[in-house]
mmCIF file of C-alpha atoms and ligand atoms in Angstrom:
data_model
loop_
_atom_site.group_PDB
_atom_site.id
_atom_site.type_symbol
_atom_site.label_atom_id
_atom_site.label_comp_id
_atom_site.label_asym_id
_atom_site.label_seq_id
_atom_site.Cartn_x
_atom_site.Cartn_y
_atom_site.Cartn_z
ATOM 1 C CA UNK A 94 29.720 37.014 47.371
ATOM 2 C CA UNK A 95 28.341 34.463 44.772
ATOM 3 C CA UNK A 96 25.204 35.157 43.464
ATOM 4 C CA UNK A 97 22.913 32.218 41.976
ATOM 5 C CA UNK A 98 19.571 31.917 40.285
ATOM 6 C CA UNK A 99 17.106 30.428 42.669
ATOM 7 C CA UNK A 100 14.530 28.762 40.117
ATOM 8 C CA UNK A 101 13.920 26.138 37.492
ATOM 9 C CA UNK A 102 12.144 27.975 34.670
ATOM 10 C CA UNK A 103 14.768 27.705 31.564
ATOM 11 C CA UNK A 104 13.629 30.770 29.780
ATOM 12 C CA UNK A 105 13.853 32.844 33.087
ATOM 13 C CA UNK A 106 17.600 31.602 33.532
ATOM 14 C CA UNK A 107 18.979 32.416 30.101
ATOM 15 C CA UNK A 108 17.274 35.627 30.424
ATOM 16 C CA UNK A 109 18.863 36.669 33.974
ATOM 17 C CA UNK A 110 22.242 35.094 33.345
ATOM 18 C CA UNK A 111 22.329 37.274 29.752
ATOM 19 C CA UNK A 112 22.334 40.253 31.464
ATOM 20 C CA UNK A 113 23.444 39.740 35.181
ATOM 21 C CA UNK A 114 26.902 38.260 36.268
ATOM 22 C CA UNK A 115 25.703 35.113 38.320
ATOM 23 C CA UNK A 116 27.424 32.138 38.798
ATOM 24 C CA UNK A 117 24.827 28.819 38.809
ATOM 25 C CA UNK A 118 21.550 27.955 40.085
ATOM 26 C CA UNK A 119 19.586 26.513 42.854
ATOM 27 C CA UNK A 120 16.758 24.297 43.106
ATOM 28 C CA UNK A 121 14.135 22.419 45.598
ATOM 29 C CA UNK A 122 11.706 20.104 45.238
ATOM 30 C CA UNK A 123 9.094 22.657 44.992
ATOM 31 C CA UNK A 124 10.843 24.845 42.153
ATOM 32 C CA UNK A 125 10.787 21.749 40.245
ATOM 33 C CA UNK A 126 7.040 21.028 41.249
ATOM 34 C CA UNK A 127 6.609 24.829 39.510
ATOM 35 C CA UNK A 128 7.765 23.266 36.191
ATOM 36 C CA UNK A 129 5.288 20.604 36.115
ATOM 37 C CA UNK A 130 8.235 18.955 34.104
ATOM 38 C CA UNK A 131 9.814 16.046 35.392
ATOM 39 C CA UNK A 132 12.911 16.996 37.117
ATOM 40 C CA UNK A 133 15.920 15.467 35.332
ATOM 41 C CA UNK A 134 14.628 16.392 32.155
ATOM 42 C CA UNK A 135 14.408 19.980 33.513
ATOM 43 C CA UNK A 136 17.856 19.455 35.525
ATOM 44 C CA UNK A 137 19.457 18.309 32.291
ATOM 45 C CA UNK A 138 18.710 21.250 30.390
ATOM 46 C CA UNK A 139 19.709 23.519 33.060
ATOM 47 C CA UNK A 140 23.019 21.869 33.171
ATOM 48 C CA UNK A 141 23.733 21.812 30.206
ATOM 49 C CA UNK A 142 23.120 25.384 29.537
ATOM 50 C CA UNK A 143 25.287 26.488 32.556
ATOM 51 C CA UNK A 144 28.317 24.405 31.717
ATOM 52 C CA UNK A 145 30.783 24.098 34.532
ATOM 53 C CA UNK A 146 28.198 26.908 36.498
ATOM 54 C CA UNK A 147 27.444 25.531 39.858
ATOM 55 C CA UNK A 148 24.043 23.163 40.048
ATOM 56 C CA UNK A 149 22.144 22.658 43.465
ATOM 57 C CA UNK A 150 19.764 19.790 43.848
ATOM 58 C CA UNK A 151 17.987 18.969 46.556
ATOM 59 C CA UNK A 152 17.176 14.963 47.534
ATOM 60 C CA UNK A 153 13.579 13.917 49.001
ATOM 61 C CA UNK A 154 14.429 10.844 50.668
ATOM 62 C CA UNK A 155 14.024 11.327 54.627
ATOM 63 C CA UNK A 156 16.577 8.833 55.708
ATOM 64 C CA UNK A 157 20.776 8.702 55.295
ATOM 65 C CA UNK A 158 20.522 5.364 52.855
ATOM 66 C CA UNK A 159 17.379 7.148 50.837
ATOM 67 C CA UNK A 160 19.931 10.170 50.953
ATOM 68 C CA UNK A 161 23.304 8.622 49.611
ATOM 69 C CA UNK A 162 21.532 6.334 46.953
ATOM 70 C CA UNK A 163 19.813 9.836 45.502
ATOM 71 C CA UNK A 164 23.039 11.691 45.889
ATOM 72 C CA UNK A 165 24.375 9.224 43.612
ATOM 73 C CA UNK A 166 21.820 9.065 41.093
ATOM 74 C CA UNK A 167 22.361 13.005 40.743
ATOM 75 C CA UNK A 168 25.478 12.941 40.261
ATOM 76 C CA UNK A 169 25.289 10.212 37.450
ATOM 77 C CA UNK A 170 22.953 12.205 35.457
ATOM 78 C CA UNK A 171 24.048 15.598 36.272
ATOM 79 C CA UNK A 172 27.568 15.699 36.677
ATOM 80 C CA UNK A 173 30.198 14.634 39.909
ATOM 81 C CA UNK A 174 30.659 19.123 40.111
ATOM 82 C CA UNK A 175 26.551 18.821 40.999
ATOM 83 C CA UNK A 176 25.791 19.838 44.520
ATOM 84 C CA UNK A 177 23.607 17.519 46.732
ATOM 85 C CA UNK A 178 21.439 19.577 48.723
ATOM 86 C CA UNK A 179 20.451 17.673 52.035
ATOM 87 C CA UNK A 180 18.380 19.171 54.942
ATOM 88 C CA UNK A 181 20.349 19.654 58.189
ATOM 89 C CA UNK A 182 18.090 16.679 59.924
ATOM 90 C CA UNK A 183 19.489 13.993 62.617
ATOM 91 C CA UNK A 184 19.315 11.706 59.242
ATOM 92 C CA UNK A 185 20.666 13.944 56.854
ATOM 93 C CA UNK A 186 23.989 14.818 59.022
ATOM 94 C CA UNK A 187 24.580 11.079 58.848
ATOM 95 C CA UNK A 188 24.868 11.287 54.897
ATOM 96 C CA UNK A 189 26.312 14.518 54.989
ATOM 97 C CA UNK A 190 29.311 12.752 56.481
ATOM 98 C CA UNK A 191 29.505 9.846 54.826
ATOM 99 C CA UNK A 192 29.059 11.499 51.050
ATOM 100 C CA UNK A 193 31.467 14.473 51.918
ATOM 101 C CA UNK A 194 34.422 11.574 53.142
ATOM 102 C CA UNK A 195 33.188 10.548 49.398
ATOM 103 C CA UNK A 196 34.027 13.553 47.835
ATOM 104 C CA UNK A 197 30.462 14.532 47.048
ATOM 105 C CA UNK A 198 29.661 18.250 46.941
ATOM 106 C CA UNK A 199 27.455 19.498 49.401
ATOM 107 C CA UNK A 200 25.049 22.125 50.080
ATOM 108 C CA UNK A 201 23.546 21.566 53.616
ATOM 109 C CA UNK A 202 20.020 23.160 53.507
ATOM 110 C CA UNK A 203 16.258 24.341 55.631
ATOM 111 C CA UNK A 204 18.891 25.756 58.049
ATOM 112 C CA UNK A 205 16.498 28.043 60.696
ATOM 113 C CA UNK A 206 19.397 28.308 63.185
ATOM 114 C CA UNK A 207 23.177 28.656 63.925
ATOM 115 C CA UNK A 208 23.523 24.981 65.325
ATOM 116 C CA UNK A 209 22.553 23.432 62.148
ATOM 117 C CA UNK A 210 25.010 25.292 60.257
ATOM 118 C CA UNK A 211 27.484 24.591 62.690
ATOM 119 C CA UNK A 212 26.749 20.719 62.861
ATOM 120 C CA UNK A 213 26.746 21.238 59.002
ATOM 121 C CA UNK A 214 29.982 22.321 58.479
ATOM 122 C CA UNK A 215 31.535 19.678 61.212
ATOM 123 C CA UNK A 216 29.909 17.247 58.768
ATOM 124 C CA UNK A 217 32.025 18.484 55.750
ATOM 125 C CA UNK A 218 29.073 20.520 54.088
ATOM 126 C CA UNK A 219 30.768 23.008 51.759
ATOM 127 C CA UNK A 220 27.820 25.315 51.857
ATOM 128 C CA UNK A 221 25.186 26.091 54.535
ATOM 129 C CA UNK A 222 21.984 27.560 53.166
ATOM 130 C CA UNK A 223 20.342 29.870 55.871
ATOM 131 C CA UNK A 224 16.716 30.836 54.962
ATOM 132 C CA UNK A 225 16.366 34.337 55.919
ATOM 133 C CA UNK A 226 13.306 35.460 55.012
ATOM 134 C CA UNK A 227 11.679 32.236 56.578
ATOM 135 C CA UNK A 228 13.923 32.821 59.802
ATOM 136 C CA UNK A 229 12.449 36.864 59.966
ATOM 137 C CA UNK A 230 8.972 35.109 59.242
ATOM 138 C CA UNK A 231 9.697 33.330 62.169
ATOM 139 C CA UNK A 232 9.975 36.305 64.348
ATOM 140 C CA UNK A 233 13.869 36.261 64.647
ATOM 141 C CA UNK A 234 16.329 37.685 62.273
ATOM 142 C CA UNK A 235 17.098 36.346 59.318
ATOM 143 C CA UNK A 236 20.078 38.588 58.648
ATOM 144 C CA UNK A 237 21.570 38.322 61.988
ATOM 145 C CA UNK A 238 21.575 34.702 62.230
ATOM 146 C CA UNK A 239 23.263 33.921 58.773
ATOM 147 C CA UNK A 240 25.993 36.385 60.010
ATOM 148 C CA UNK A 241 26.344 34.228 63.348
ATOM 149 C CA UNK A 242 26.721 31.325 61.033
ATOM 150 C CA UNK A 243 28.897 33.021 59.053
ATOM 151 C CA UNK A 244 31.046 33.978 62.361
ATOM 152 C CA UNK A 245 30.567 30.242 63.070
ATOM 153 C CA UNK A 246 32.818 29.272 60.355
ATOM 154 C CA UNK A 247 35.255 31.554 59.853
ATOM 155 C CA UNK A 248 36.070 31.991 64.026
ATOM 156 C CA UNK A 249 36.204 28.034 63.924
ATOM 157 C CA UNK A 250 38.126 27.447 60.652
ATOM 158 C CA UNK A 251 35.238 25.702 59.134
ATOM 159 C CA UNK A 252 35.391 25.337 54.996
ATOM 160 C CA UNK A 253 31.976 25.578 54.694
ATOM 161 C CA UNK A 254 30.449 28.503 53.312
ATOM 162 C CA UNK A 255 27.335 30.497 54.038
ATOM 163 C CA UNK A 256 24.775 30.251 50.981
ATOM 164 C CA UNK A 257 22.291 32.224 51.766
ATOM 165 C CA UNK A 258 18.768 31.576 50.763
ATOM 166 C CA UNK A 259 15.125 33.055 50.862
ATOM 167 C CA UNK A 260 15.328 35.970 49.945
ATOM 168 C CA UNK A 261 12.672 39.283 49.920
ATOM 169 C CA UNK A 262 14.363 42.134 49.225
ATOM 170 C CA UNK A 263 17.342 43.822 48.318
ATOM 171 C CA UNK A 264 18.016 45.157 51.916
ATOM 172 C CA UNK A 265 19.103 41.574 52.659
ATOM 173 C CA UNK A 266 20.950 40.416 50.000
ATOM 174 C CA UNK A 267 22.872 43.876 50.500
ATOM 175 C CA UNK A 268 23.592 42.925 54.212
ATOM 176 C CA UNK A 269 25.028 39.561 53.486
ATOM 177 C CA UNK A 270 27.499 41.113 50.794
ATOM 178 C CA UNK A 271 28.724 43.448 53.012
ATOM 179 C CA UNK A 272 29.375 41.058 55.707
ATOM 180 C CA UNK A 273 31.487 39.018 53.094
ATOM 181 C CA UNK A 274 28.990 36.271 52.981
ATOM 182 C CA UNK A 275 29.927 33.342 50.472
ATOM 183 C CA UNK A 276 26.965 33.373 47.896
ATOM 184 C CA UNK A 277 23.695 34.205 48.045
ATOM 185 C CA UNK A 278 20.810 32.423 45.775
ATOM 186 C CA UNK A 279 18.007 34.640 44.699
ATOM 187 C CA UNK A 280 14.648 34.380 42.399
ATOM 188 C CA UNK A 281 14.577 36.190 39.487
ATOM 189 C CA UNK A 282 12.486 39.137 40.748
ATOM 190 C CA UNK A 283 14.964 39.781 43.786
ATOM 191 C CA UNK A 284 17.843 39.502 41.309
ATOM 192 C CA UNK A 285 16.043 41.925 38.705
ATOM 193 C CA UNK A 286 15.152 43.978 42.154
ATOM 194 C CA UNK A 287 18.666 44.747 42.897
ATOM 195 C CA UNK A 288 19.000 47.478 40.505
ATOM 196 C CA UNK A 289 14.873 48.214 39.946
ATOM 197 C CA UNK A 290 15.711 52.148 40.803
ATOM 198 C CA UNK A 291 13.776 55.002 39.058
ATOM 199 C CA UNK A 292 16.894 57.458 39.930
ATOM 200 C CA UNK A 293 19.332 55.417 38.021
ATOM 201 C CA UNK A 294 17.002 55.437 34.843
ATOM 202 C CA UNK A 295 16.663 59.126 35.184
ATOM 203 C CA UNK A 296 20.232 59.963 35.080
ATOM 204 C CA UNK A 297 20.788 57.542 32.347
ATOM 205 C CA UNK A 298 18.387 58.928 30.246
ATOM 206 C CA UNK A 299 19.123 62.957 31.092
ATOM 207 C CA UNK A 300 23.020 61.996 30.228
ATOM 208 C CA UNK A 301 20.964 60.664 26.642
ATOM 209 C CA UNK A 302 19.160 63.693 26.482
ATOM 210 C CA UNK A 303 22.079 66.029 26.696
ATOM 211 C CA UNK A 304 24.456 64.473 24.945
ATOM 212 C CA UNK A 305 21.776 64.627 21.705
ATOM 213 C CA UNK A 306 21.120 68.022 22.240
ATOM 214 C CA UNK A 307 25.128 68.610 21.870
ATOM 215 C CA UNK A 308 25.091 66.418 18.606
ATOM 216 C CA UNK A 309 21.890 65.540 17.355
ATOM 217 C CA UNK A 310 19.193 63.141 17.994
ATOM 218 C CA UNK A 311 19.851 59.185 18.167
ATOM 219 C CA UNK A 312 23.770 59.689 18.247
ATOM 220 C CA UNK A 313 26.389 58.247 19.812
ATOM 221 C CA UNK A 314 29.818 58.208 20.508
ATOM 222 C CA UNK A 315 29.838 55.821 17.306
ATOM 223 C CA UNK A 316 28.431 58.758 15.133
ATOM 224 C CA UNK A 317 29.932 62.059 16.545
HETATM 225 C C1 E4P B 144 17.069 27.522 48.639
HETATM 226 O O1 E4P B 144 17.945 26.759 48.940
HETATM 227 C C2 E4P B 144 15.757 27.468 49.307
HETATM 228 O O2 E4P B 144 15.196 26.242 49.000
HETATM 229 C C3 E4P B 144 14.873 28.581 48.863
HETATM 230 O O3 E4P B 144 15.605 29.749 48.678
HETATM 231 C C4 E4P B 144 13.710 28.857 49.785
HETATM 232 O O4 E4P B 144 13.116 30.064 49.380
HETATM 233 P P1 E4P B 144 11.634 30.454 49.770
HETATM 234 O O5 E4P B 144 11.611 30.672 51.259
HETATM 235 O O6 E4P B 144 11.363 31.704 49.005
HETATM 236 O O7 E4P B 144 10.759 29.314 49.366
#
């Protein structure tokens, strides 16, 4: 499963994709509201510091023409590899076919239920973006219905991939790895949360401990 940075903040992507192996980053229109930046300046940097990383932006226009034309525009300024990120309306499956027939990437997203991923992926999405914490907010399960998604496409030979989204914990994210899930797209605190574990920093630092009371404090294997 692919793992991508769910946020717009610069600093906070450098700083999780230094230390954690994660392969691109996703964005809506309200991460970019967080920036208080406007957004192709901020999409522009993030671009160009991932390189050939994958880049999800999401479009605000309501209807299919409003949809293409901004699809367009995104991929102009950000790069043809860009993903368009287009709700899973009655409008936005009507662009969803017409841009993938165009070759445009797309990441169909606010997906609540296993129709709209299916309906995605007979559009030609290449991801689905399930919102699972939303979904369990919902009083259903999150978990359990990007799995039926995922069924969806791989029982019907679909391309399309689940990406899942909305994250709150770890117990999720864990779920949707096991079950072989495509990517998932987390913020920065779930990402960091993955490996938050007071056990693990024990054992690191009694290994530490012993190993300087065998040579001396402050050595390594460099200086043994
Ligand atoms: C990603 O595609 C979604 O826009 C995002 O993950 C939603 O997350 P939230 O429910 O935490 O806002």
């Amino acid at each position: 499963m692919k793992l991508l940075i769910d946020d717009a903040n610069i600093a906070k992507i450098k700083e999780i994709s230094e230390f954690f192996p994660v392969d691109g980053v996703t964005t809506n229109p309200s991460i970019l509201a967080k920036s208080g930046r406007p957004p192709f300046e901020v999409l522009s940097e993030i671009r160009e510091f991932l390189g050939d990383k994958e880049l999800h932006v999401q479009v605000i226009s309501a209807d299919a023409e409003g949809i293409m034309k901004e699809a367009a525009k995104i991929t102009e300024v950000l790069g043809k590899e860009t993903f368009i990120k287009i709700p899973v309306t009655r409008e936005g499956l009507k662009a969803m076919k017409a841009l993938s027939a165009d070759g445009y990437k797309i990441t169909a997203t606010a997906i609540y239920t296993p129709m709209q991923a299916y309906l995605a992926a007979r559009a030609g999405a290449d991801y689905a973006a399930p919102y699972v914490n939303r979904i369990d907010n919902l009083g259903a399960n999150g978990v359990e219905s990007a799995m039926t998604m995922h069924d969806i496409f791989v029982n019907g030979g679909y391309k399309t991939e689940i990406l899942a989204a909305s994250f709150k914990n770890s117990q999720q994210v864990q779920a949707l790895a096991a079950y072989g899930c495509g990517c998932a797209t987390c913020a920065p605190d779930i990402i960091e949360g993955l490996i938050a574990n007071p056990t693990v920093t024990y054992a690191v630092e009694a290994f530490k401990k012993d190993f300087e009371g065998l040579v001396g404090e402050g050595k390594t294997m460099l200086d043994c």
